[in-house]
Tab-separated table of C-alpha atoms and ligand atoms in Angstrom:
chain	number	residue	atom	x	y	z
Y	1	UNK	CA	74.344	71.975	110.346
Y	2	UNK	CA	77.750	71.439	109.041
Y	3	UNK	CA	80.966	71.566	110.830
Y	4	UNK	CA	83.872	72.296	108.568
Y	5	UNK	CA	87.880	72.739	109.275
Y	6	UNK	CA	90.593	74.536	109.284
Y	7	UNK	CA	93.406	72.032	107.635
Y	8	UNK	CA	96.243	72.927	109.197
Y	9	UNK	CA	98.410	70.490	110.357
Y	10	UNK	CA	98.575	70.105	114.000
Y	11	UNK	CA	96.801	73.406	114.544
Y	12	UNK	CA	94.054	72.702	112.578
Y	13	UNK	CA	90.532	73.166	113.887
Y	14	UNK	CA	86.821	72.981	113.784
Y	15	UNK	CA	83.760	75.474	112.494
Y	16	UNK	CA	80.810	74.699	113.558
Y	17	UNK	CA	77.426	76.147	112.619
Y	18	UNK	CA	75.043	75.627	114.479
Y	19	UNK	CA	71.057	76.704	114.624
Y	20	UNK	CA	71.022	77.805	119.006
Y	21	UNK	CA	74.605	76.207	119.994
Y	22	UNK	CA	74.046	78.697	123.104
Y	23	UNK	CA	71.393	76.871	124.350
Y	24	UNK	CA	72.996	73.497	124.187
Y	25	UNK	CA	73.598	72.543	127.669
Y	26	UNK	CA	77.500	71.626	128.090
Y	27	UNK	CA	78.664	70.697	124.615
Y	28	UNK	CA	81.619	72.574	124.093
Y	29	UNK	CA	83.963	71.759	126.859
Y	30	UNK	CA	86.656	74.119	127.704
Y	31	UNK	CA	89.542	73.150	129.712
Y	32	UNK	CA	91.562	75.347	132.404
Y	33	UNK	CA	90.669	78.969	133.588
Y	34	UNK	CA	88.705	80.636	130.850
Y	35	UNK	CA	87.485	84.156	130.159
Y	36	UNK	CA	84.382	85.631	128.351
Y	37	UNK	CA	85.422	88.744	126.011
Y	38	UNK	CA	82.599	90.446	124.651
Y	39	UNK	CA	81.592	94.181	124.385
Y	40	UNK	CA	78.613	95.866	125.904
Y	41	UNK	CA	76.250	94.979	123.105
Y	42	UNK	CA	76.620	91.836	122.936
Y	43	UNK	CA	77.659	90.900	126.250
Y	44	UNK	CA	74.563	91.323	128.141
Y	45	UNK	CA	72.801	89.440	125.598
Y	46	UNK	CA	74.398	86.028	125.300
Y	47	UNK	CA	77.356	86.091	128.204
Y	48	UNK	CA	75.267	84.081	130.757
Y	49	UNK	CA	73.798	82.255	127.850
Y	50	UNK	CA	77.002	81.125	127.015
Y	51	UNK	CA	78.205	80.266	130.182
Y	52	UNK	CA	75.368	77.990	130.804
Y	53	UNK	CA	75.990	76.429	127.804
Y	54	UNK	CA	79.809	75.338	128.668
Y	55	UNK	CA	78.562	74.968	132.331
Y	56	UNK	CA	81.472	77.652	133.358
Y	57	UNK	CA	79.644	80.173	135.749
Y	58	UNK	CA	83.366	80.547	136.922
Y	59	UNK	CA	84.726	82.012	133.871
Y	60	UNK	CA	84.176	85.704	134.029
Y	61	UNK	CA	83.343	88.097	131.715
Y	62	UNK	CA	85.301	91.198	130.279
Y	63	UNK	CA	83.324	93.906	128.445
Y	64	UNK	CA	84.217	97.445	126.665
Y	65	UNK	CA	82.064	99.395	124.402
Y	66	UNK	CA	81.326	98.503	120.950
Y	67	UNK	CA	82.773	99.787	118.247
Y	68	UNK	CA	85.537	99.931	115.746
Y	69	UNK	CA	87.334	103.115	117.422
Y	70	UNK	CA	87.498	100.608	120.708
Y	71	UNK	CA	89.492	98.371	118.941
Y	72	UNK	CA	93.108	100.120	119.680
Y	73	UNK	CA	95.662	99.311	121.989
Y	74	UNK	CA	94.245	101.176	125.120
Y	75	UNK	CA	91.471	98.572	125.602
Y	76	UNK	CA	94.102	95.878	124.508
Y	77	UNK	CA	96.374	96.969	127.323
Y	78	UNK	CA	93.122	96.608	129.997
Y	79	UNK	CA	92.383	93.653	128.252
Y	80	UNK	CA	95.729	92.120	129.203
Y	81	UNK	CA	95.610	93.884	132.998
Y	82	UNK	CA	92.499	91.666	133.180
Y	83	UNK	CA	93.987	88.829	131.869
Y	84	UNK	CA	96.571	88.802	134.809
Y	85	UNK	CA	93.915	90.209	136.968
Y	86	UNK	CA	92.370	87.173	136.970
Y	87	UNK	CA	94.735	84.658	136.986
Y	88	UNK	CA	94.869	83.582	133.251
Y	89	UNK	CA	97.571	80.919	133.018
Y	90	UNK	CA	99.074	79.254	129.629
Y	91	UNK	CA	96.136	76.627	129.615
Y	92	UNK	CA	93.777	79.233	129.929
Y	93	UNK	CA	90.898	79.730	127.347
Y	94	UNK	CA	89.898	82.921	125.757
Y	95	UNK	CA	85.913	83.254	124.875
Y	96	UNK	CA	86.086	85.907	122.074
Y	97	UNK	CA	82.197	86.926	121.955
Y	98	UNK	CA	81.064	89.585	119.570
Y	99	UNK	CA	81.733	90.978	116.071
Y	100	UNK	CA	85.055	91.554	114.401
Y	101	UNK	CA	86.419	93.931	116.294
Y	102	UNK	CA	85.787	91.714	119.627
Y	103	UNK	CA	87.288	88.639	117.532
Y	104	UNK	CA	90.233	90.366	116.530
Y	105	UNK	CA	91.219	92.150	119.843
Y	106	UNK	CA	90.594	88.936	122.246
Y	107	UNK	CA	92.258	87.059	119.646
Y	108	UNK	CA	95.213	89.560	119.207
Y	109	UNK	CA	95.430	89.749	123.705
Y	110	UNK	CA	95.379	85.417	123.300
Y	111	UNK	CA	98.086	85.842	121.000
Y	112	UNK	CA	101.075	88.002	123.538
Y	113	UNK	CA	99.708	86.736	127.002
Y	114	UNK	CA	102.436	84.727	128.174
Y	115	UNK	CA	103.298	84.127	124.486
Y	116	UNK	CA	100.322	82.763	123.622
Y	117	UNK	CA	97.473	81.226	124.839
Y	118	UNK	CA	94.269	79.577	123.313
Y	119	UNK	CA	91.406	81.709	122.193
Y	120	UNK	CA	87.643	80.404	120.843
Y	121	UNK	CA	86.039	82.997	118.254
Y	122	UNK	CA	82.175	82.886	118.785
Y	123	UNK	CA	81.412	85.454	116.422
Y	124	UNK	CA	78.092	87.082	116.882
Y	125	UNK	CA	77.631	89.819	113.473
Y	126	UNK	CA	77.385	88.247	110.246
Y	127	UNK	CA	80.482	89.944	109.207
Y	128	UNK	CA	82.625	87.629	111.935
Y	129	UNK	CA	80.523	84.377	111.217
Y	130	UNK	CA	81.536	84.616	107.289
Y	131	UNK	CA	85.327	86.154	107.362
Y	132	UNK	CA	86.868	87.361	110.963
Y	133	UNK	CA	86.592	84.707	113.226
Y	134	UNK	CA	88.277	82.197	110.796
Y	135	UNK	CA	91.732	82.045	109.871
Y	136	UNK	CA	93.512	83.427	112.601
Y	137	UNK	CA	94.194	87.450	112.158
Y	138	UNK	CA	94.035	89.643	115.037
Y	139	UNK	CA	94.993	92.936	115.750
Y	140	UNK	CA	94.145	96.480	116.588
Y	141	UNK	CA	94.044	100.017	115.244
Y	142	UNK	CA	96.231	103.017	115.036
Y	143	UNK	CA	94.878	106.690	114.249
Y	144	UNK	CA	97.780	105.862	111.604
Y	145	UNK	CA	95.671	102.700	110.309
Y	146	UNK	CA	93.860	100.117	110.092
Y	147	UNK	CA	94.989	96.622	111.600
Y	148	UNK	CA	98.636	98.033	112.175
Y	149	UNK	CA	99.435	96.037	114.776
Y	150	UNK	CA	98.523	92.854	115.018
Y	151	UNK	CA	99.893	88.637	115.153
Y	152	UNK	CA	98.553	85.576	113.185
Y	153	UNK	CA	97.390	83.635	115.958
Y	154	UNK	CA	94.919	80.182	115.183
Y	155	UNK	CA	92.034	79.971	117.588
Y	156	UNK	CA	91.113	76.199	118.904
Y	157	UNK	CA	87.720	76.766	116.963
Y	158	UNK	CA	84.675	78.717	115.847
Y	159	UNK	CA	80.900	78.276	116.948
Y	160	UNK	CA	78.842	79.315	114.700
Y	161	UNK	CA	75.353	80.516	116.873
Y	162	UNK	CA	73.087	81.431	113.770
Y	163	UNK	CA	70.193	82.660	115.616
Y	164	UNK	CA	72.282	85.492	117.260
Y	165	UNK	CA	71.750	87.065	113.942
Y	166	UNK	CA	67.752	87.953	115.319
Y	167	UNK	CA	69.612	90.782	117.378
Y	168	UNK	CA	71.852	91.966	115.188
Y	169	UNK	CA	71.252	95.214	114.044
Y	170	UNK	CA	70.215	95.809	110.253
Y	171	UNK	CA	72.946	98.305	109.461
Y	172	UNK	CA	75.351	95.515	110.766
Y	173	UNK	CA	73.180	92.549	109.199
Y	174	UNK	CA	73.886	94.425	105.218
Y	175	UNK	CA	77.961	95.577	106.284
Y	176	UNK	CA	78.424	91.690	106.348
Y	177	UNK	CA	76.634	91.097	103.057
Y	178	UNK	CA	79.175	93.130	101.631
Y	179	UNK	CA	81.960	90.399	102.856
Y	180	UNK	CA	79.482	87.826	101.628
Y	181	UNK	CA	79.262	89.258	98.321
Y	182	UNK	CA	82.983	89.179	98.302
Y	183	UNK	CA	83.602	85.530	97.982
Y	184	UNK	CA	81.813	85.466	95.048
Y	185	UNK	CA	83.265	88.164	93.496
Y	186	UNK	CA	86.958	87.271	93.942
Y	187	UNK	CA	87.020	83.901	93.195
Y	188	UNK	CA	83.253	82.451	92.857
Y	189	UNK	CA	81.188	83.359	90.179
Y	190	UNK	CA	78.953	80.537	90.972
Y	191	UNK	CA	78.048	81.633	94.240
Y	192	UNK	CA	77.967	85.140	92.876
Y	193	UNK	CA	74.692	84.867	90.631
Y	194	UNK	CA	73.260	82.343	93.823
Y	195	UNK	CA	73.684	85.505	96.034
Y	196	UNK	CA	71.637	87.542	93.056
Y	197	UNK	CA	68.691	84.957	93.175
Y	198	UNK	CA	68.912	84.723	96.977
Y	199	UNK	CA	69.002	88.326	97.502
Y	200	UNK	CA	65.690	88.779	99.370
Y	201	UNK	CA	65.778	85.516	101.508
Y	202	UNK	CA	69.139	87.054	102.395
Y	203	UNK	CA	67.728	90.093	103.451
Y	204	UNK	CA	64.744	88.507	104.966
Y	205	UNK	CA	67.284	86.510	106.679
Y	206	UNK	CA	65.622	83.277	106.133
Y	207	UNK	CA	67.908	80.759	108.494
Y	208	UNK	CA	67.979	77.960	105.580
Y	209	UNK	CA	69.306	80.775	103.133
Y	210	UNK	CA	71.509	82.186	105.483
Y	211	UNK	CA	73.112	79.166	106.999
Y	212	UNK	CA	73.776	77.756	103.171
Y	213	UNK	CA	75.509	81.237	102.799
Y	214	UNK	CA	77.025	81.480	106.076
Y	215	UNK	CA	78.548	77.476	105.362
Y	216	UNK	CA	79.466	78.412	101.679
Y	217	UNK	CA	82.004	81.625	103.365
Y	218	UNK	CA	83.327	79.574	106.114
Y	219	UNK	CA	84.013	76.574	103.620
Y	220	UNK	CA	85.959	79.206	100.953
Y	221	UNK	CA	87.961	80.734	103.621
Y	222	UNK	CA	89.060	77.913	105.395
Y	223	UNK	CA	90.315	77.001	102.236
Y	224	UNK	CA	91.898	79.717	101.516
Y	225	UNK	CA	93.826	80.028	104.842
Y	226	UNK	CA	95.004	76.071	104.590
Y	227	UNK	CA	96.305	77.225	101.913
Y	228	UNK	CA	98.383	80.537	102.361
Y	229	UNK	CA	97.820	81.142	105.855
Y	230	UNK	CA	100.074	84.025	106.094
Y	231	UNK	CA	99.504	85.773	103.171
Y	232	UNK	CA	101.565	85.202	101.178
Y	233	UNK	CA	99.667	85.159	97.756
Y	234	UNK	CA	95.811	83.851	97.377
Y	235	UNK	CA	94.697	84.738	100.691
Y	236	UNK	CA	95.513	88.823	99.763
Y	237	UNK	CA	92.584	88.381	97.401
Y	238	UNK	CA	90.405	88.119	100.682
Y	239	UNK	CA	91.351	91.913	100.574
Y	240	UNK	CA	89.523	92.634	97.585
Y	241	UNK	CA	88.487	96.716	98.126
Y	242	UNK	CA	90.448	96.437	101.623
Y	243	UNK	CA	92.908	98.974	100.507
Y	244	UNK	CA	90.263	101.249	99.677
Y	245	UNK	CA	88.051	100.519	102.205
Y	246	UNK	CA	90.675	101.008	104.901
Y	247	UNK	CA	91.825	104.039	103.992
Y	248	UNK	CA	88.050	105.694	103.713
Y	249	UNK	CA	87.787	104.213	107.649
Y	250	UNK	CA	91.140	105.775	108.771
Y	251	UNK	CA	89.788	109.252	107.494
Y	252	UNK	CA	86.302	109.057	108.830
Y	253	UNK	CA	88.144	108.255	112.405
Y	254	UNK	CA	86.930	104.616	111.896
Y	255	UNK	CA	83.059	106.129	112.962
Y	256	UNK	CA	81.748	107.358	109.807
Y	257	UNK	CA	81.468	104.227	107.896
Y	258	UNK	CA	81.351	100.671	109.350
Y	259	UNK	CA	83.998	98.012	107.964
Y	260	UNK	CA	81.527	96.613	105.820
Y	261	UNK	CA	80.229	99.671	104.273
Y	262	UNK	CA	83.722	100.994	103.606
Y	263	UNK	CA	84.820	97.281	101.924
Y	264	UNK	CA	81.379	97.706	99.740
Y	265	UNK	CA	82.378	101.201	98.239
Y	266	UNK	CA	86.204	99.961	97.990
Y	267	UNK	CA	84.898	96.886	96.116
Y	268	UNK	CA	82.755	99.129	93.095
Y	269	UNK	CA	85.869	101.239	93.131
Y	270	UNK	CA	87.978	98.324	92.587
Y	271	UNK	CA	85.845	97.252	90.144
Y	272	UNK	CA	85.314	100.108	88.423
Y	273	UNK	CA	89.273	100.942	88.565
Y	274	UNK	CA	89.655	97.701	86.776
Y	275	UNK	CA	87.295	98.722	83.853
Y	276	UNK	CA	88.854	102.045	83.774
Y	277	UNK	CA	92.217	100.480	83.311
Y	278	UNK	CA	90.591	98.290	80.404
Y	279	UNK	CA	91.156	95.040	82.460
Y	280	UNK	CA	87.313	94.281	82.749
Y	281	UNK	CA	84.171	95.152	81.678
Y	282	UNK	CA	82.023	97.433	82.608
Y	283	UNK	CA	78.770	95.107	82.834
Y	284	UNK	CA	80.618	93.332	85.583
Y	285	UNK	CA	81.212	96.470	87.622
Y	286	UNK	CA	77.388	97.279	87.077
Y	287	UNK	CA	76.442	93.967	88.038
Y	288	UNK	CA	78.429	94.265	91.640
Y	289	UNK	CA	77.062	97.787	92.020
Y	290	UNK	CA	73.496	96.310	91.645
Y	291	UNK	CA	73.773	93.545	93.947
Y	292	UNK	CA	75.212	95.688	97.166
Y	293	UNK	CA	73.179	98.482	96.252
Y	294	UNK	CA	70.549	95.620	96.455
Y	295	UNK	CA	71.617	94.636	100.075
Y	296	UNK	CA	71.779	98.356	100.634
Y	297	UNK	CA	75.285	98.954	100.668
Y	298	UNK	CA	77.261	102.614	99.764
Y	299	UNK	CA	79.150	102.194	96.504
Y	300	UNK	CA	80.399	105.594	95.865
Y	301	UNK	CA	82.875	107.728	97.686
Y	302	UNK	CA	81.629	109.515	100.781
Y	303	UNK	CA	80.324	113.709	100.111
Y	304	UNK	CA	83.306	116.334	99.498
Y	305	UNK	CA	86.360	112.666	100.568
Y	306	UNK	CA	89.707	114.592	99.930
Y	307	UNK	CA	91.258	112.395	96.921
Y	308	UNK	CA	94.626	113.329	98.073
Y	309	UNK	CA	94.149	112.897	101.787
Y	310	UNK	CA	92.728	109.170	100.326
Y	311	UNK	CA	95.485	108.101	97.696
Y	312	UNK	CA	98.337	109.146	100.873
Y	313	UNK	CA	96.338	106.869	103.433
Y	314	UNK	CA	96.334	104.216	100.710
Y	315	UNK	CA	100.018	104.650	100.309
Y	316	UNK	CA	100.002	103.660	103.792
Y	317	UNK	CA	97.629	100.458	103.933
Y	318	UNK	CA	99.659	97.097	105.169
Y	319	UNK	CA	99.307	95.979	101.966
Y	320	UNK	CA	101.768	98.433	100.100
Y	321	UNK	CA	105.183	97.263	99.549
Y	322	UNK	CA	108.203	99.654	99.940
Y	323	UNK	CA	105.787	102.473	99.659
Y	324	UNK	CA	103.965	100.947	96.162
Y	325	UNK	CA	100.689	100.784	95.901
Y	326	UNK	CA	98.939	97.141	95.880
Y	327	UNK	CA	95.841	96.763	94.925
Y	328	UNK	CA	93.632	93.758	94.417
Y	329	UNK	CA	91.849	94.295	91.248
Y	330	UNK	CA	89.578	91.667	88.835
Y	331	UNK	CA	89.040	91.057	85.420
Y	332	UNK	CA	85.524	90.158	86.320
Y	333	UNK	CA	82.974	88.739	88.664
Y	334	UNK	CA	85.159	85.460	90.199
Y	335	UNK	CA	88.393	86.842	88.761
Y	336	UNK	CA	90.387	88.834	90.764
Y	337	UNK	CA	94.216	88.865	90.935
Y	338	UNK	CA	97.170	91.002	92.983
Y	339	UNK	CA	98.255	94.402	90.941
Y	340	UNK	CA	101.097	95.026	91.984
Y	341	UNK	CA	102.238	97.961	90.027
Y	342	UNK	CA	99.809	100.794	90.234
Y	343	UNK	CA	100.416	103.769	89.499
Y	344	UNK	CA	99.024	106.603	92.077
Y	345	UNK	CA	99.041	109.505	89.826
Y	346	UNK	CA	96.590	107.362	87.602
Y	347	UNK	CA	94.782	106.145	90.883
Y	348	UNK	CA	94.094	109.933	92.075
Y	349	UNK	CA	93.010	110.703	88.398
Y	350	UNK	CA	90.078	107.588	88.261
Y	351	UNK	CA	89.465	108.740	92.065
Y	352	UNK	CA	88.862	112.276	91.027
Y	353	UNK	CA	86.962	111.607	88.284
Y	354	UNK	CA	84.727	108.827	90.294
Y	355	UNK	CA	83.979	111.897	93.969
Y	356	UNK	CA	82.910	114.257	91.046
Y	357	UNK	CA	80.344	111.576	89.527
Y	358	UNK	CA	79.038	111.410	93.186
D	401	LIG	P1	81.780	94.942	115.272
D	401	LIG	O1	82.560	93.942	116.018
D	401	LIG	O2	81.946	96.377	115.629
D	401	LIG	O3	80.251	94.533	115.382
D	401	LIG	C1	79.300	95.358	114.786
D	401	LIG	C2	78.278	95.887	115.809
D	401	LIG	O4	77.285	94.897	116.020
D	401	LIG	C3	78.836	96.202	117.196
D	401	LIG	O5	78.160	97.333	117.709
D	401	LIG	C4	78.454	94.968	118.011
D	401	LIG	O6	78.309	95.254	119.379
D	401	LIG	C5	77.142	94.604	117.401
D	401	LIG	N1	76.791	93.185	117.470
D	401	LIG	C6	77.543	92.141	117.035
D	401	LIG	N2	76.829	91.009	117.135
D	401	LIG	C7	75.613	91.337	117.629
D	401	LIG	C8	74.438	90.594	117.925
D	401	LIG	N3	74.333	89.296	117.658
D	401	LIG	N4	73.386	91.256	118.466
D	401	LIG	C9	73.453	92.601	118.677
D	401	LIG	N5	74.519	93.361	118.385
D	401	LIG	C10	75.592	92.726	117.849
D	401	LIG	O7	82.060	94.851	113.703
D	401	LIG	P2	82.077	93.635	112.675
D	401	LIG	O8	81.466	94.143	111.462
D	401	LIG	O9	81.581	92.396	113.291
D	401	LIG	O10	83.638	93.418	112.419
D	401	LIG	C11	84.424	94.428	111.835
D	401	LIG	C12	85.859	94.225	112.289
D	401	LIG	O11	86.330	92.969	111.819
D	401	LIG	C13	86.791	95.286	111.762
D	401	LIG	O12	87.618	95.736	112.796
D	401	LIG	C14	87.604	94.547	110.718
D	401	LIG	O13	88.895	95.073	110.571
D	401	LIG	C15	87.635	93.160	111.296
D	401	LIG	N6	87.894	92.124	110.308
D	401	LIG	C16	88.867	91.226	110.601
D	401	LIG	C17	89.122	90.182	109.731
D	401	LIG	C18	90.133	89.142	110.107
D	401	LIG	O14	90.459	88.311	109.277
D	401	LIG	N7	90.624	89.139	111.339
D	401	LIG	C19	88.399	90.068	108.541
D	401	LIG	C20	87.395	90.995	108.266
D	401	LIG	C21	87.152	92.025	109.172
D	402	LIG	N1	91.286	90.016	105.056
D	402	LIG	C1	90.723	88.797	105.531
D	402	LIG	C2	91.727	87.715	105.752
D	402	LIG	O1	92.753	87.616	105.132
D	402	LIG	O2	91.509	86.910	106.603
């Protein structure tokens, strides 16, 4: 299995993927006091697994409950508490274990204890493996939005487990095909048509299918990070239906969609935006509709979504500037570019027009 970096400079680090990492007895020494952050999915799962596998039965573990309306600062408060609880010092480790949500809170806790401390993402959902754990955003939640607070913060690296995926749960498996499906439409059109051949070993998740996928996401975004690791140009195209997305979360109090879902239905309306506004066609659009339709993915707005209660959230996404709305739109599959000038009166128009088609 491959192991891939993260160019960047002295911080750069290592991805690997690899086919039952957690049963590899001692490979992936940490140094210093370390601490296993996981929720309580995943934790009683592949926690002691872990540990084994570093040969730390010291290093505790730290659990909350799953899920996306966990990931706000009240559990990133504990998390800290525990930090100090258990004598984390500045060349302590931090095991981030779990999805996205896990990633990005451990990660964002590594990032303000005592200024900043190390952090490992060992993502666990297909949605981390491909897009969360790499590149060094973390963060949490406010009612007001998504990912409102939050630090760029590097981890030291990211192990890859692939057969984790066996447990992961279907709903979760498809919300990170709609990331997957993202590379390719942004920037890949390549990989795009691969994913539409490879569509039922993907779903079948056969390991040889998935790790080429799994590699192919990791290798894009690492390069996109070296790149513009703080956003500020290519890597907002990594936000590709974000804006949308995000806002749909907010107003379903982050439990009515998962990420993934929400990013699939902001993708087809970012897609179909673009042909509305005669930048693209309209065979594209179609074609992205079909393929997460095909991994079982929403594509249209949610039953009776207030447009205007959506368009004011979106006003409100990280990504506006001075109040404007940014959007990242295409002019076809592998083509997408920052808009920076839209115009929400015409956004709430297309919007309206695409709830009543639901
Ligand atoms: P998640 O962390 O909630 O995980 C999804 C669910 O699957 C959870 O219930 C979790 O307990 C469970 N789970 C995970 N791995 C499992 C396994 N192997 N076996 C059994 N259950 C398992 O959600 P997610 O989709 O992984 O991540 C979404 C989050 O990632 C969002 O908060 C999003 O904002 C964030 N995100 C961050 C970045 C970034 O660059 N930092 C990029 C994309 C998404
Ligand atoms: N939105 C994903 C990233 O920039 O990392």
């Amino acid at each position: 299995m491959p192991e891939l970096t993260v160019s960047l400079g002295k911080r750069s680090y290592p991805i690997r993927i690899i086919d039952g990492l957690f049963n590899t007895a001692a490979s992936l020494p940490i140094v210093g006091p370390c601490l296993v952050v996981s929720d309580d999915n995943v934790g009683p799962l592949y926690a002691e697994r872990l540990k084994r596998a570093i040969g730390r039965n010291d290093c505790p573990l730290w659990q909350m409950p799953a899920g996306e309306p966990e990931k706000n600062l009240g559990r990133f408060t504990e998390l800290l508490q525990a930090m100090a609880a258990q004598g984390l010092s500045r060349n302590s480790t931090v095991l981030a274990l779990g999805g996205g949500v896990i990633g990005d809170l451990a990660g964002f806790a590594a990032a303000c204890y005592m200024r900043g401390i190390a952090y490992i993402q060992i993502p666990t959902s297909l949605l981390a493996m491909i897009d969360s754990s790499v590149g060094g955003k973390t963060g949490v939640d406010l009612d007001a939005g998504k990912n409102l607070v939050g630090a760029f913060h590097q981890p030291q690296a990211v192990w890859i487990d692939t057969t984790v995926l066996a447990t992961l749960p279907d709903r979760e498996f498809r919300a990170g095909l709609a990331e997957v499906v993202k590379y390719g439409a942004i920037a890949d059109a390549g990989f795009f048509g691969w994913l539409e051949q490879q569509a039922d070993e993907l779903l079948a998740k056969d390991p040889g299918t998935l790790a080429e996928a799994i590699a192919h996401c990791c290798r894009q975004k690492a390069g996109v990070v070296a790149r513009d690791e703080t956003e500020q140009g290519e890597r907002a195209l990594l936000n590709f239906g974000h804006t949308f997305g995000h806002a749909l979360e907010v107003l379903g109090d982050y439990s009515t969609l998962v990420h993934g879902e929400a990013v699939a239905i902001g993708m087809h309306l970012a897609a179909a935006y673009s042909t509305h506004l005669g930048l693209a066609s309209d065979a594209d659009s179609l074609r992205l509709k079909r393929l997460l339709s095909r991994f079982g993915l929403p594509t249209g707005l949610p039953h009776r979504t207030d447009i205007d209660q959506l368009v004011t959230q979106m006003r409100l996404d990280k990504k506006a500037v001075s109040g404007n709305l940014r959007l990242i739109l295409w002019h076809g599959i592998g083509q997408a570019f920052i808009a920076d000038t839209i115009d929400a009166a015409q956004l709430r128009n297309f919007l309206s027009h695409a709830s009543e088609q639901e």
